């Protein structure tokens, strides 16, 4: 097994899907035929993730849950990504979510290209109905809805109060407080 460095933040280790599944502790995501490891999120990233998870939890539809940094690998897909947050039906699954979440959230850090292009395309292909991108650097929250297999931007929030939605669920957020 050889290690291929992609950037200072991502390291790719080529391996098969079966080799990845055999790992006891999954130290990253699996896509493009490689285990992809990344630097741990910084303090601000973790604070935003915690605060947003708390806000979403207060507005969950019955029978759903919000989970942070848990794998998603749809049935019949030999890849696994780890969104920062997912809203999904309540489940007893442990290793990874195999059903389609109602919402996927990524908080951008230094590997922005993966979240803005690669993951956006994969989440759309996998059928996620809603995708939020939280961008602390540019102080913006982008919301998307899946239409005809592609994400369409439904909101761009840069300051003050905002009402973020996924499906019929509305989540009030103070953009400045969340990203400050």
PDB file of C-alpha atoms in Angstrom:
ATOM      1  CA  UNK A   1       0.000   0.000   0.000  1.00  0.00           C
ATOM      2  CA  UNK A   2       1.442   3.361  -0.989  1.00  0.00           C
ATOM      3  CA  UNK A   3       0.489   6.736   0.415  1.00  0.00           C
ATOM      4  CA  UNK A   4      -0.336   9.521  -2.008  1.00  0.00           C
ATOM      5  CA  UNK A   5      -0.301  13.026  -0.592  1.00  0.00           C
ATOM      6  CA  UNK A   6      -2.963  15.318  -2.073  1.00  0.00           C
ATOM      7  CA  UNK A   7      -2.334  18.412  -0.001  1.00  0.00           C
ATOM      8  CA  UNK A   8      -1.204  19.366   3.471  1.00  0.00           C
ATOM      9  CA  UNK A   9      -4.652  18.452   4.784  1.00  0.00           C
ATOM     10  CA  UNK A  10      -5.571  15.290   2.850  1.00  0.00           C
ATOM     11  CA  UNK A  11      -3.711  12.018   2.525  1.00  0.00           C
ATOM     12  CA  UNK A  12      -4.931   9.318   0.160  1.00  0.00           C
ATOM     13  CA  UNK A  13      -4.099   5.656   0.714  1.00  0.00           C
ATOM     14  CA  UNK A  14      -5.146   3.528  -2.277  1.00  0.00           C
ATOM     15  CA  UNK A  15      -7.000   0.380  -1.214  1.00  0.00           C
ATOM     16  CA  UNK A  16      -9.970  -1.724  -2.200  1.00  0.00           C
ATOM     17  CA  UNK A  17     -13.448  -1.285  -0.741  1.00  0.00           C
ATOM     18  CA  UNK A  18     -13.084  -4.651   1.024  1.00  0.00           C
ATOM     19  CA  UNK A  19      -9.756  -3.578   2.581  1.00  0.00           C
ATOM     20  CA  UNK A  20     -11.430  -0.384   3.783  1.00  0.00           C
ATOM     21  CA  UNK A  21     -14.368  -2.300   5.308  1.00  0.00           C
ATOM     22  CA  UNK A  22     -11.912  -4.590   7.101  1.00  0.00           C
ATOM     23  CA  UNK A  23     -10.393  -1.675   9.032  1.00  0.00           C
ATOM     24  CA  UNK A  24     -11.461  -1.790  12.684  1.00  0.00           C
ATOM     25  CA  UNK A  25     -11.430   1.953  13.218  1.00  0.00           C
ATOM     26  CA  UNK A  26     -12.151   3.928  10.098  1.00  0.00           C
ATOM     27  CA  UNK A  27      -9.680   6.841  10.158  1.00  0.00           C
ATOM     28  CA  UNK A  28     -11.284   8.738   7.294  1.00  0.00           C
ATOM     29  CA  UNK A  29     -13.537   8.571   4.269  1.00  0.00           C
ATOM     30  CA  UNK A  30     -13.364   6.215   1.315  1.00  0.00           C
ATOM     31  CA  UNK A  31     -13.842   7.469  -2.226  1.00  0.00           C
ATOM     32  CA  UNK A  32     -12.089   7.330  -5.554  1.00  0.00           C
ATOM     33  CA  UNK A  33     -10.528   3.979  -4.615  1.00  0.00           C
ATOM     34  CA  UNK A  34      -8.674   5.413  -1.615  1.00  0.00           C
ATOM     35  CA  UNK A  35      -8.915   5.893   2.106  1.00  0.00           C
ATOM     36  CA  UNK A  36      -8.841   9.669   2.464  1.00  0.00           C
ATOM     37  CA  UNK A  37      -7.623  10.979   5.798  1.00  0.00           C
ATOM     38  CA  UNK A  38      -7.654  14.607   6.792  1.00  0.00           C
ATOM     39  CA  UNK A  39      -6.418  16.840   9.553  1.00  0.00           C
ATOM     40  CA  UNK A  40      -8.820  17.053  12.501  1.00  0.00           C
ATOM     41  CA  UNK A  41     -11.155  20.046  12.423  1.00  0.00           C
ATOM     42  CA  UNK A  42     -10.070  23.177  14.238  1.00  0.00           C
ATOM     43  CA  UNK A  43     -11.769  24.661  17.282  1.00  0.00           C
ATOM     44  CA  UNK A  44     -13.966  27.091  15.305  1.00  0.00           C
ATOM     45  CA  UNK A  45     -15.109  24.313  12.967  1.00  0.00           C
ATOM     46  CA  UNK A  46     -16.036  22.146  15.959  1.00  0.00           C
ATOM     47  CA  UNK A  47     -17.868  25.010  17.691  1.00  0.00           C
ATOM     48  CA  UNK A  48     -19.944  25.717  14.575  1.00  0.00           C
ATOM     49  CA  UNK A  49     -20.733  22.014  14.202  1.00  0.00           C
ATOM     50  CA  UNK A  50     -21.863  21.731  17.836  1.00  0.00           C
ATOM     51  CA  UNK A  51     -23.961  24.916  17.761  1.00  0.00           C
ATOM     52  CA  UNK A  52     -25.630  24.018  14.461  1.00  0.00           C
ATOM     53  CA  UNK A  53     -26.351  20.492  15.685  1.00  0.00           C
ATOM     54  CA  UNK A  54     -28.002  21.996  18.778  1.00  0.00           C
ATOM     55  CA  UNK A  55     -30.142  24.336  16.655  1.00  0.00           C
ATOM     56  CA  UNK A  56     -31.200  21.531  14.316  1.00  0.00           C
ATOM     57  CA  UNK A  57     -31.981  19.205  17.248  1.00  0.00           C
ATOM     58  CA  UNK A  58     -34.549  21.732  18.539  1.00  0.00           C
ATOM     59  CA  UNK A  59     -36.409  21.557  15.203  1.00  0.00           C
ATOM     60  CA  UNK A  60     -36.269  17.869  14.300  1.00  0.00           C
ATOM     61  CA  UNK A  61     -39.289  16.193  12.790  1.00  0.00           C
ATOM     62  CA  UNK A  62     -40.580  13.193  14.780  1.00  0.00           C
ATOM     63  CA  UNK A  63     -38.686   9.987  14.026  1.00  0.00           C
ATOM     64  CA  UNK A  64     -35.514  11.768  12.912  1.00  0.00           C
ATOM     65  CA  UNK A  65     -32.142  12.430  14.502  1.00  0.00           C
ATOM     66  CA  UNK A  66     -29.124  14.622  13.821  1.00  0.00           C
ATOM     67  CA  UNK A  67     -25.679  13.049  13.927  1.00  0.00           C
ATOM     68  CA  UNK A  68     -22.263  14.647  13.645  1.00  0.00           C
ATOM     69  CA  UNK A  69     -19.268  13.215  11.795  1.00  0.00           C
ATOM     70  CA  UNK A  70     -20.866   9.841  11.038  1.00  0.00           C
ATOM     71  CA  UNK A  71     -20.369   7.920   7.812  1.00  0.00           C
ATOM     72  CA  UNK A  72     -22.878   7.716   4.985  1.00  0.00           C
ATOM     73  CA  UNK A  73     -22.616   4.933   2.436  1.00  0.00           C
ATOM     74  CA  UNK A  74     -25.805   4.307   0.459  1.00  0.00           C
ATOM     75  CA  UNK A  75     -26.681   0.722  -0.368  1.00  0.00           C
ATOM     76  CA  UNK A  76     -24.923  -0.443  -3.559  1.00  0.00           C
ATOM     77  CA  UNK A  77     -22.338   2.374  -3.358  1.00  0.00           C
ATOM     78  CA  UNK A  78     -18.782   1.360  -2.596  1.00  0.00           C
ATOM     79  CA  UNK A  79     -17.804   4.674  -1.043  1.00  0.00           C
ATOM     80  CA  UNK A  80     -18.295   6.273   2.356  1.00  0.00           C
ATOM     81  CA  UNK A  81     -18.274   9.970   3.178  1.00  0.00           C
ATOM     82  CA  UNK A  82     -18.453  11.571   6.608  1.00  0.00           C
ATOM     83  CA  UNK A  83     -20.567  14.734   6.541  1.00  0.00           C
ATOM     84  CA  UNK A  84     -20.128  17.144   9.423  1.00  0.00           C
ATOM     85  CA  UNK A  85     -23.860  16.760  10.197  1.00  0.00           C
ATOM     86  CA  UNK A  86     -26.699  14.613   8.873  1.00  0.00           C
ATOM     87  CA  UNK A  87     -30.397  14.609   9.657  1.00  0.00           C
ATOM     88  CA  UNK A  88     -31.740  11.112   9.095  1.00  0.00           C
ATOM     89  CA  UNK A  89     -34.422   8.693  10.215  1.00  0.00           C
ATOM     90  CA  UNK A  90     -33.744   7.192  13.613  1.00  0.00           C
ATOM     91  CA  UNK A  91     -31.769   4.000  13.146  1.00  0.00           C
ATOM     92  CA  UNK A  92     -29.922   1.280  14.999  1.00  0.00           C
ATOM     93  CA  UNK A  93     -27.110   1.231  12.423  1.00  0.00           C
ATOM     94  CA  UNK A  94     -23.688   1.683  13.985  1.00  0.00           C
ATOM     95  CA  UNK A  95     -20.890   1.744  11.418  1.00  0.00           C
ATOM     96  CA  UNK A  96     -22.541   3.905   8.787  1.00  0.00           C
ATOM     97  CA  UNK A  97     -25.876   5.227   7.618  1.00  0.00           C
ATOM     98  CA  UNK A  98     -27.114   3.319   4.572  1.00  0.00           C
ATOM     99  CA  UNK A  99     -30.456   5.081   4.057  1.00  0.00           C
ATOM    100  CA  UNK A 100     -30.682   8.550   2.521  1.00  0.00           C
ATOM    101  CA  UNK A 101     -30.462  11.403   5.033  1.00  0.00           C
ATOM    102  CA  UNK A 102     -32.928  14.299   4.867  1.00  0.00           C
ATOM    103  CA  UNK A 103     -30.083  16.817   5.149  1.00  0.00           C
ATOM    104  CA  UNK A 104     -26.315  16.761   4.737  1.00  0.00           C
ATOM    105  CA  UNK A 105     -24.169  19.608   6.123  1.00  0.00           C
ATOM    106  CA  UNK A 106     -20.507  20.352   5.453  1.00  0.00           C
ATOM    107  CA  UNK A 107     -18.534  23.064   7.241  1.00  0.00           C
ATOM    108  CA  UNK A 108     -15.751  24.211   4.955  1.00  0.00           C
ATOM    109  CA  UNK A 109     -12.186  24.120   6.141  1.00  0.00           C
ATOM    110  CA  UNK A 110      -8.952  23.995   4.214  1.00  0.00           C
ATOM    111  CA  UNK A 111     -10.028  21.169   1.855  1.00  0.00           C
ATOM    112  CA  UNK A 112     -12.747  23.394   0.341  1.00  0.00           C
ATOM    113  CA  UNK A 113     -12.598  21.908  -3.150  1.00  0.00           C
ATOM    114  CA  UNK A 114     -13.728  18.493  -1.923  1.00  0.00           C
ATOM    115  CA  UNK A 115     -16.804  19.949  -0.180  1.00  0.00           C
ATOM    116  CA  UNK A 116     -17.696  22.450  -2.918  1.00  0.00           C
ATOM    117  CA  UNK A 117     -17.245  20.114  -5.886  1.00  0.00           C
ATOM    118  CA  UNK A 118     -16.547  16.459  -5.089  1.00  0.00           C
ATOM    119  CA  UNK A 119     -18.909  15.982  -2.168  1.00  0.00           C
ATOM    120  CA  UNK A 120     -21.596  18.217  -3.667  1.00  0.00           C
ATOM    121  CA  UNK A 121     -21.650  15.979  -6.758  1.00  0.00           C
ATOM    122  CA  UNK A 122     -21.561  12.721  -4.772  1.00  0.00           C
ATOM    123  CA  UNK A 123     -24.320  13.823  -2.391  1.00  0.00           C
ATOM    124  CA  UNK A 124     -26.464  14.765  -5.400  1.00  0.00           C
ATOM    125  CA  UNK A 125     -25.760  11.417  -7.115  1.00  0.00           C
ATOM    126  CA  UNK A 126     -26.605   9.616  -3.883  1.00  0.00           C
ATOM    127  CA  UNK A 127     -29.951  11.425  -3.688  1.00  0.00           C
ATOM    128  CA  UNK A 128     -29.551  13.671  -0.625  1.00  0.00           C
ATOM    129  CA  UNK A 129     -32.564  16.000  -0.873  1.00  0.00           C
ATOM    130  CA  UNK A 130     -30.847  18.937   0.888  1.00  0.00           C
ATOM    131  CA  UNK A 131     -27.249  20.101   1.306  1.00  0.00           C
ATOM    132  CA  UNK A 132     -26.023  23.022   3.394  1.00  0.00           C
ATOM    133  CA  UNK A 133     -22.526  24.439   3.061  1.00  0.00           C
ATOM    134  CA  UNK A 134     -21.291  26.485   6.010  1.00  0.00           C
ATOM    135  CA  UNK A 135     -18.357  28.703   5.034  1.00  0.00           C
ATOM    136  CA  UNK A 136     -16.722  30.409   8.036  1.00  0.00           C
ATOM    137  CA  UNK A 137     -13.925  31.958   5.943  1.00  0.00           C
ATOM    138  CA  UNK A 138     -16.270  33.811   3.572  1.00  0.00           C
ATOM    139  CA  UNK A 139     -18.966  34.227   6.265  1.00  0.00           C
ATOM    140  CA  UNK A 140     -21.751  32.625   4.236  1.00  0.00           C
ATOM    141  CA  UNK A 141     -24.234  29.776   4.525  1.00  0.00           C
ATOM    142  CA  UNK A 142     -25.420  28.210   1.266  1.00  0.00           C
ATOM    143  CA  UNK A 143     -28.501  25.990   1.167  1.00  0.00           C
ATOM    144  CA  UNK A 144     -29.321  23.628  -1.680  1.00  0.00           C
ATOM    145  CA  UNK A 145     -32.227  21.432  -2.717  1.00  0.00           C
ATOM    146  CA  UNK A 146     -31.960  18.441  -5.044  1.00  0.00           C
ATOM    147  CA  UNK A 147     -33.825  18.899  -8.337  1.00  0.00           C
ATOM    148  CA  UNK A 148     -33.533  16.451 -11.236  1.00  0.00           C
ATOM    149  CA  UNK A 149     -30.325  14.967  -9.820  1.00  0.00           C
ATOM    150  CA  UNK A 150     -28.564  18.307  -9.272  1.00  0.00           C
ATOM    151  CA  UNK A 151     -28.367  20.709  -6.350  1.00  0.00           C
ATOM    152  CA  UNK A 152     -30.034  24.062  -6.869  1.00  0.00           C
ATOM    153  CA  UNK A 153     -29.053  26.891  -4.532  1.00  0.00           C
ATOM    154  CA  UNK A 154     -32.066  27.925  -2.448  1.00  0.00           C
ATOM    155  CA  UNK A 155     -30.426  30.451  -0.140  1.00  0.00           C
ATOM    156  CA  UNK A 156     -27.275  32.480   0.450  1.00  0.00           C
ATOM    157  CA  UNK A 157     -27.076  33.961   3.949  1.00  0.00           C
ATOM    158  CA  UNK A 158     -24.287  36.338   4.938  1.00  0.00           C
ATOM    159  CA  UNK A 159     -25.515  38.055   8.103  1.00  0.00           C
ATOM    160  CA  UNK A 160     -28.277  38.468  10.636  1.00  0.00           C
ATOM    161  CA  UNK A 161     -31.189  36.121  11.190  1.00  0.00           C
ATOM    162  CA  UNK A 162     -31.900  33.443   8.591  1.00  0.00           C
ATOM    163  CA  UNK A 163     -34.448  30.662   8.250  1.00  0.00           C
ATOM    164  CA  UNK A 164     -32.643  27.600   6.885  1.00  0.00           C
ATOM    165  CA  UNK A 165     -34.885  24.869   5.507  1.00  0.00           C
ATOM    166  CA  UNK A 166     -34.712  21.253   4.446  1.00  0.00           C
ATOM    167  CA  UNK A 167     -37.945  19.645   3.328  1.00  0.00           C
ATOM    168  CA  UNK A 168     -40.696  21.123   5.484  1.00  0.00           C
ATOM    169  CA  UNK A 169     -38.377  21.762   8.443  1.00  0.00           C
ATOM    170  CA  UNK A 170     -37.307  25.317   9.266  1.00  0.00           C
ATOM    171  CA  UNK A 171     -34.259  26.062  11.424  1.00  0.00           C
ATOM    172  CA  UNK A 172     -33.770  29.660  12.607  1.00  0.00           C
ATOM    173  CA  UNK A 173     -30.100  30.668  12.669  1.00  0.00           C
ATOM    174  CA  UNK A 174     -28.275  33.880  13.523  1.00  0.00           C
ATOM    175  CA  UNK A 175     -25.564  33.798  10.859  1.00  0.00           C
ATOM    176  CA  UNK A 176     -23.307  36.274  12.675  1.00  0.00           C
ATOM    177  CA  UNK A 177     -23.515  34.382  15.981  1.00  0.00           C
ATOM    178  CA  UNK A 178     -22.924  31.007  14.288  1.00  0.00           C
ATOM    179  CA  UNK A 179     -19.995  32.104  12.115  1.00  0.00           C
ATOM    180  CA  UNK A 180     -18.549  34.770  14.444  1.00  0.00           C
TER     181      UNK A 180
END
